[in-house]
Short mmCIF file of C-alpha atoms (C1' of nucleotides) in Angstrom, two decimals:
data_model
loop_
_atom_site.label_atom_id
_atom_site.label_comp_id
_atom_site.label_asym_id
_atom_site.label_seq_id
_atom_site.Cartn_x
_atom_site.Cartn_y
_atom_site.Cartn_z
CA UNK A 1 1.40 -24.17 -11.44
CA UNK A 2 1.65 -21.08 -13.60
CA UNK A 3 2.97 -21.37 -17.12
CA UNK A 4 5.97 -19.35 -18.22
CA UNK A 5 3.71 -17.40 -20.57
CA UNK A 6 1.27 -16.49 -17.80
CA UNK A 7 4.13 -15.40 -15.57
CA UNK A 8 5.41 -13.10 -18.31
CA UNK A 9 1.94 -11.70 -18.94
CA UNK A 10 1.46 -10.94 -15.25
CA UNK A 11 4.79 -9.13 -15.18
CA UNK A 12 3.80 -6.98 -18.16
CA UNK A 13 0.45 -6.23 -16.57
CA UNK A 14 2.14 -5.31 -13.31
CA UNK A 15 4.42 -2.89 -15.15
CA UNK A 16 1.42 -1.12 -16.60
CA UNK A 17 -0.43 -1.08 -13.30
CA UNK A 18 2.68 0.31 -11.57
CA UNK A 19 2.84 3.08 -14.13
CA UNK A 20 -0.64 4.19 -13.00
CA UNK A 21 -0.11 3.60 -9.29
CA UNK A 22 1.02 7.02 -8.11
CA UNK A 23 -1.14 9.96 -7.01
CA UNK A 24 0.56 12.46 -9.30
CA UNK A 25 0.36 10.14 -12.27
CA UNK A 26 -3.31 9.57 -11.62
CA UNK A 27 -3.78 13.33 -11.44
CA UNK A 28 -2.01 13.60 -14.80
CA UNK A 29 -4.21 10.95 -16.38
CA UNK A 30 -7.27 12.68 -14.98
CA UNK A 31 -6.09 15.97 -16.50
CA UNK A 32 -5.27 14.42 -19.87
CA UNK A 33 -8.65 12.73 -20.22
CA UNK A 34 -9.99 16.11 -21.37
CA UNK A 35 -7.28 16.53 -24.02
CA UNK A 36 -3.55 16.72 -24.63
CA UNK A 37 -1.38 19.07 -22.57
CA UNK A 38 2.22 20.26 -22.41
CA UNK A 39 4.53 19.55 -19.48
CA UNK A 40 4.40 23.10 -18.17
CA UNK A 41 0.60 23.18 -18.01
CA UNK A 42 0.46 19.74 -16.43
CA UNK A 43 3.01 20.82 -13.83
CA UNK A 44 1.04 23.93 -13.03
CA UNK A 45 -2.26 22.07 -12.87
CA UNK A 46 -1.11 19.37 -10.49
CA UNK A 47 1.20 21.70 -8.55
CA UNK A 48 4.48 19.82 -8.89
CA UNK A 49 7.99 20.61 -10.15
CA UNK A 50 8.47 20.33 -13.89
CA UNK A 51 11.43 17.97 -13.59
CA UNK A 52 9.36 15.70 -11.41
CA UNK A 53 6.40 15.83 -13.78
CA UNK A 54 8.74 15.11 -16.68
CA UNK A 55 9.90 11.94 -14.96
CA UNK A 56 6.37 10.78 -14.21
CA UNK A 57 5.42 11.39 -17.82
CA UNK A 58 8.31 9.32 -19.10
CA UNK A 59 7.32 6.48 -16.77
CA UNK A 60 3.87 6.46 -18.37
CA UNK A 61 5.23 6.78 -21.89
CA UNK A 62 7.52 3.80 -21.30
CA UNK A 63 4.57 1.81 -20.03
CA UNK A 64 2.61 2.64 -23.19
CA UNK A 65 -0.02 4.72 -21.41
CA UNK A 66 0.87 8.05 -22.99
CA UNK A 67 2.04 9.35 -26.32
CA UNK A 68 3.57 12.73 -27.09
CA UNK A 69 4.38 15.12 -29.90
CA UNK A 70 6.71 18.09 -30.02
CA UNK A 71 5.50 21.53 -30.95
CA UNK A 72 8.21 24.15 -30.87
CA UNK A 73 9.70 24.24 -27.43
CA UNK A 74 6.82 22.34 -25.93
CA UNK A 75 6.22 18.63 -25.65
CA UNK A 76 2.57 17.74 -25.63
CA UNK A 77 1.39 14.56 -23.98
CA UNK A 78 -1.85 12.68 -24.47
CA UNK A 79 -3.60 9.51 -23.34
CA UNK A 80 -2.87 6.66 -25.70
CA UNK A 81 -5.44 4.19 -24.41
CA UNK A 82 -8.64 5.89 -23.29
CA UNK A 83 -9.81 2.82 -21.36
CA UNK A 84 -7.37 3.79 -18.62
CA UNK A 85 -10.10 6.13 -17.51
CA UNK A 86 -12.43 3.13 -17.08
CA UNK A 87 -9.95 1.67 -14.65
CA UNK A 88 -10.90 4.39 -12.24
CA UNK A 89 -14.55 3.47 -12.32
CA UNK A 90 -13.51 0.13 -10.87
CA UNK A 91 -11.26 1.79 -8.34
CA UNK A 92 -14.23 3.93 -7.37
CA UNK A 93 -16.27 0.78 -6.83
CA UNK A 94 -13.60 -0.44 -4.41
CA UNK A 95 -13.66 2.89 -2.59
CA UNK A 96 -17.46 2.87 -2.35
CA UNK A 97 -17.35 -0.65 -0.95
CA UNK A 98 -14.85 0.53 1.66
CA UNK A 99 -17.23 3.28 2.71
CA UNK A 100 -20.10 0.79 3.01
CA UNK A 101 -17.90 -1.49 5.13
CA UNK A 102 -17.03 1.40 7.42
CA UNK A 103 -20.69 2.28 7.80
CA UNK A 104 -21.43 -1.29 8.85
CA UNK A 105 -18.70 -1.08 11.46
CA UNK A 106 -20.06 2.20 12.79
CA UNK A 107 -23.57 0.78 13.15
CA UNK A 108 -22.16 -2.18 15.06
CA UNK A 109 -20.72 0.08 17.75
CA UNK B 1 -4.86 23.81 -9.35
CA UNK B 2 -6.11 20.63 -7.76
CA UNK B 3 -8.54 20.78 -4.88
CA UNK B 4 -7.70 19.16 -1.58
CA UNK B 5 -10.52 16.67 -2.16
CA UNK B 6 -9.20 15.65 -5.57
CA UNK B 7 -5.73 15.22 -4.12
CA UNK B 8 -7.09 12.92 -1.45
CA UNK B 9 -9.09 10.96 -3.98
CA UNK B 10 -6.04 10.45 -6.19
CA UNK B 11 -4.07 9.20 -3.20
CA UNK B 12 -6.77 6.68 -2.35
CA UNK B 13 -6.92 5.56 -5.96
CA UNK B 14 -3.15 5.21 -6.08
CA UNK B 15 -3.23 3.02 -2.97
CA UNK B 16 -5.67 0.68 -4.66
CA UNK B 17 -3.71 0.65 -7.90
CA UNK B 18 -0.52 -0.08 -5.98
CA UNK B 19 -2.19 -3.02 -4.32
CA UNK B 20 -2.75 -4.54 -7.76
CA UNK B 21 0.59 -3.55 -9.24
CA UNK B 22 2.69 -6.63 -8.55
CA UNK B 23 3.06 -9.76 -10.69
CA UNK B 24 2.32 -12.16 -7.84
CA UNK B 25 -0.69 -10.16 -6.73
CA UNK B 26 -2.02 -10.13 -10.27
CA UNK B 27 -1.50 -13.89 -10.40
CA UNK B 28 -3.47 -14.18 -7.17
CA UNK B 29 -6.34 -12.06 -8.49
CA UNK B 30 -6.36 -14.14 -11.67
CA UNK B 31 -6.56 -17.31 -9.58
CA UNK B 32 -9.30 -15.96 -7.32
CA UNK B 33 -11.52 -14.87 -10.19
CA UNK B 34 -12.62 -18.52 -10.45
CA UNK B 35 -13.49 -18.73 -6.75
CA UNK B 36 -12.17 -18.38 -3.22
CA UNK B 37 -8.97 -20.16 -2.18
CA UNK B 38 -6.89 -20.75 0.93
CA UNK B 39 -3.37 -19.42 1.37
CA UNK B 40 -1.73 -22.80 0.92
CA UNK B 41 -3.44 -23.47 -2.40
CA UNK B 42 -2.70 -19.96 -3.64
CA UNK B 43 0.96 -20.37 -2.67
CA UNK B 44 1.18 -23.68 -4.47
CA UNK B 45 -0.59 -22.36 -7.56
CA UNK B 46 1.59 -19.32 -8.02
CA UNK B 47 4.76 -21.03 -6.81
CA UNK B 48 5.76 -18.70 -3.99
CA UNK B 49 6.50 -19.02 -0.27
CA UNK B 50 3.49 -19.02 2.00
CA UNK B 51 4.82 -16.20 4.16
CA UNK B 52 5.31 -14.13 1.07
CA UNK B 53 1.84 -14.93 -0.25
CA UNK B 54 0.38 -14.12 3.15
CA UNK B 55 1.93 -10.67 2.98
CA UNK B 56 0.68 -10.03 -0.54
CA UNK B 57 -2.80 -11.10 0.52
CA UNK B 58 -2.81 -8.71 3.46
CA UNK B 59 -1.75 -5.87 1.17
CA UNK B 60 -4.81 -6.54 -0.97
CA UNK B 61 -7.13 -6.96 2.01
CA UNK B 62 -5.96 -3.61 3.39
CA UNK B 63 -6.63 -2.02 0.01
CA UNK B 64 -10.14 -3.45 0.02
CA UNK B 65 -9.58 -5.73 -2.94
CA UNK B 66 -9.98 -9.01 -1.07
CA UNK B 67 -12.06 -10.39 1.74
CA UNK B 68 -11.45 -13.55 3.76
CA UNK B 69 -13.09 -16.01 6.11
CA UNK B 70 -11.55 -18.55 8.46
CA UNK B 71 -12.40 -22.20 8.19
CA UNK B 72 -10.62 -24.35 10.72
CA UNK B 73 -6.93 -23.90 10.25
CA UNK B 74 -7.34 -22.33 6.85
CA UNK B 75 -7.97 -18.76 5.85
CA UNK B 76 -9.89 -18.49 2.63
CA UNK B 77 -9.55 -15.40 0.48
CA UNK B 78 -11.85 -14.13 -2.23
CA UNK B 79 -12.24 -11.20 -4.59
CA UNK B 80 -14.34 -8.49 -3.05
CA UNK B 81 -14.88 -6.33 -6.12
CA UNK B 82 -15.22 -8.41 -9.28
CA UNK B 83 -14.61 -5.41 -11.54
CA UNK B 84 -10.91 -5.74 -10.73
CA UNK B 85 -10.92 -8.38 -13.42
CA UNK B 86 -12.17 -5.79 -15.92
CA UNK B 87 -9.11 -3.72 -15.16
CA UNK B 88 -7.06 -6.31 -16.93
CA UNK B 89 -9.05 -5.99 -20.11
CA UNK B 90 -7.83 -2.39 -20.26
CA UNK B 91 -4.29 -3.46 -19.45
CA UNK B 92 -4.58 -5.94 -22.29
CA UNK B 93 -5.60 -3.10 -24.61
CA UNK B 94 -2.42 -1.26 -23.64
CA UNK B 95 -0.34 -4.37 -24.28
CA UNK B 96 -2.00 -4.93 -27.68
CA UNK B 97 -1.28 -1.34 -28.61
CA UNK B 98 2.36 -1.87 -27.65
CA UNK B 99 2.54 -4.86 -29.98
CA UNK B 100 1.02 -2.82 -32.80
CA UNK B 101 3.55 -0.04 -32.18
CA UNK B 102 6.40 -2.54 -32.31
CA UNK B 103 5.10 -3.94 -35.58
CA UNK B 104 5.08 -0.45 -37.06
CA UNK B 105 8.69 0.01 -35.97
CA UNK B 106 9.70 -3.31 -37.50
CA UNK B 107 8.11 -2.44 -40.83
CA UNK B 108 9.93 0.89 -40.88
CA UNK B 109 13.31 -0.83 -40.71
"C1'" DT C 1 -1.12 -33.20 27.10
"C1'" DT C 2 1.97 -33.43 22.55
"C1'" DA C 3 2.65 -33.16 17.67
"C1'" DG C 4 1.45 -31.39 13.50
"C1'" DT C 5 -0.44 -27.97 10.13
"C1'" DA C 6 -1.89 -23.28 8.34
"C1'" DT C 7 -1.22 -18.71 8.73
"C1'" DA C 8 0.73 -14.30 10.24
"C1'" DT C 9 4.40 -11.31 11.50
"C1'" DG C 10 9.06 -9.17 13.28
"C1'" DA C 11 13.81 -8.42 11.82
"C1'" DG C 12 17.10 -7.82 8.45
"C1'" DC C 13 18.71 -7.03 3.99
"C1'" DA C 14 18.52 -5.83 -0.92
"C1'" DT C 15 16.36 -3.35 -4.31
"C1'" DA C 16 13.13 0.03 -6.29
"C1'" DT C 17 10.97 4.36 -6.33
"C1'" DA C 18 10.42 9.34 -5.70
"C1'" DA C 19 11.88 14.10 -4.97
"C1'" DT C 20 15.15 17.66 -5.41
"C1'" DC C 21 18.91 20.27 -7.29
"C1'" DA C 22 21.98 21.31 -10.76
"C1'" DC C 23 23.03 21.07 -15.26
"C1'" DA C 24 22.44 19.86 -20.31
"C1'" DT C 25 19.87 20.13 -24.49
"C1'" DA C 26 16.92 22.11 -27.91
"C1'" DG C 27 14.10 25.37 -29.81
"C1'" DT C 28 12.67 30.60 -30.11
"C1'" DA C 29 13.37 35.29 -30.79
"C1'" DA C 30 15.84 39.47 -30.68
"C1'" DT D 1 25.46 35.81 -32.03
"C1'" DT D 2 23.04 36.15 -27.05
"C1'" DA D 3 19.27 35.59 -23.95
"C1'" DC D 4 15.31 33.16 -22.78
"C1'" DT D 5 12.07 29.22 -22.21
"C1'" DA D 6 10.61 24.24 -22.06
"C1'" DT D 7 12.05 19.91 -21.27
"C1'" DG D 8 14.95 16.07 -19.93
"C1'" DT D 9 18.40 13.80 -17.12
"C1'" DG D 10 22.52 12.65 -13.83
"C1'" DA D 11 23.53 12.51 -8.98
"C1'" DT D 12 22.08 12.36 -4.46
"C1'" DT D 13 19.22 11.27 -0.66
"C1'" DA D 14 15.14 9.54 1.64
"C1'" DT D 15 11.62 6.39 1.75
"C1'" DA D 16 9.03 2.33 0.35
"C1'" DT D 17 8.71 -2.29 -1.12
"C1'" DG D 18 9.65 -7.18 -1.41
"C1'" DC D 19 11.84 -11.42 0.04
"C1'" DT D 20 13.65 -14.64 3.35
"C1'" DC D 21 14.23 -16.74 7.72
"C1'" DA D 22 12.83 -17.52 12.19
"C1'" DT D 23 9.33 -17.35 15.33
"C1'" DA D 24 4.53 -16.78 17.13
"C1'" DT D 25 -0.30 -17.88 17.04
"C1'" DA D 26 -4.27 -20.72 16.43
"C1'" DC D 27 -6.60 -24.64 15.34
"C1'" DT D 28 -6.79 -29.99 14.81
"C1'" DA D 29 -6.16 -34.57 16.14
"C1'" DA D 30 -4.14 -38.15 18.54
#
DNA sequence: TTAGTATATGAGCATATAATCACATAGTAA
DNA sequence: TTACTATGTGATTATATGCTCATATACTAA
């Protein structure tokens, strides 16, 4: 059986994973990997409402994925833990495997 | 603005991330990293109902994270893409950073 | 055949998440 | 001061997710 500590760890990890698990948030991370950006530019880049983007950003800040600083009127967000980007190389592996599986299926027809 | 292709890619990636983003599913992945297991043993190990575990497993199979084979009455699940485990090393980095941030806060009191 | 075991799944309910709109706040600039 | 801009947030609604119970399916063994 799982220990209490392990249970707690898995819950923390799930919180972080959840904070990544949304298409717009992934788009934001992908945009921020090239450098920090303000809310308005992020919103324009991913094509979503500012209020919506603002909420997604705060989800990721709360999860510890992003940091921010204020500069005049603007709030500028940046990736806090660059390894998040590595996560997507694994996700890509999963996607590639899916494609291979589909090819197998096709050939079997 | 984002291309249609990028949008689609981010959605696929989000699906995969979502499939990981649950404490019980993370516990399952953690259990399976040491080798394939049947539903009943997984359920016992993580301390959850079989029907519930069965659902979580099918979520991960659909996402392409797990594969399975049938052996008599049992269905045996295994990790399909071992790099999923690496994902957690990044998550751990985020958690460690959170701890460091909290320590900073404490010292500032 | 019957009984038993492992797994999967439909229905129902509770909760969580996401998007939108309207409004509030905070800084800038005239 | 007023007007403007960037951001954040409360309220609402729609949708998604997760859990439980009951039931269905499939295999085993007597």
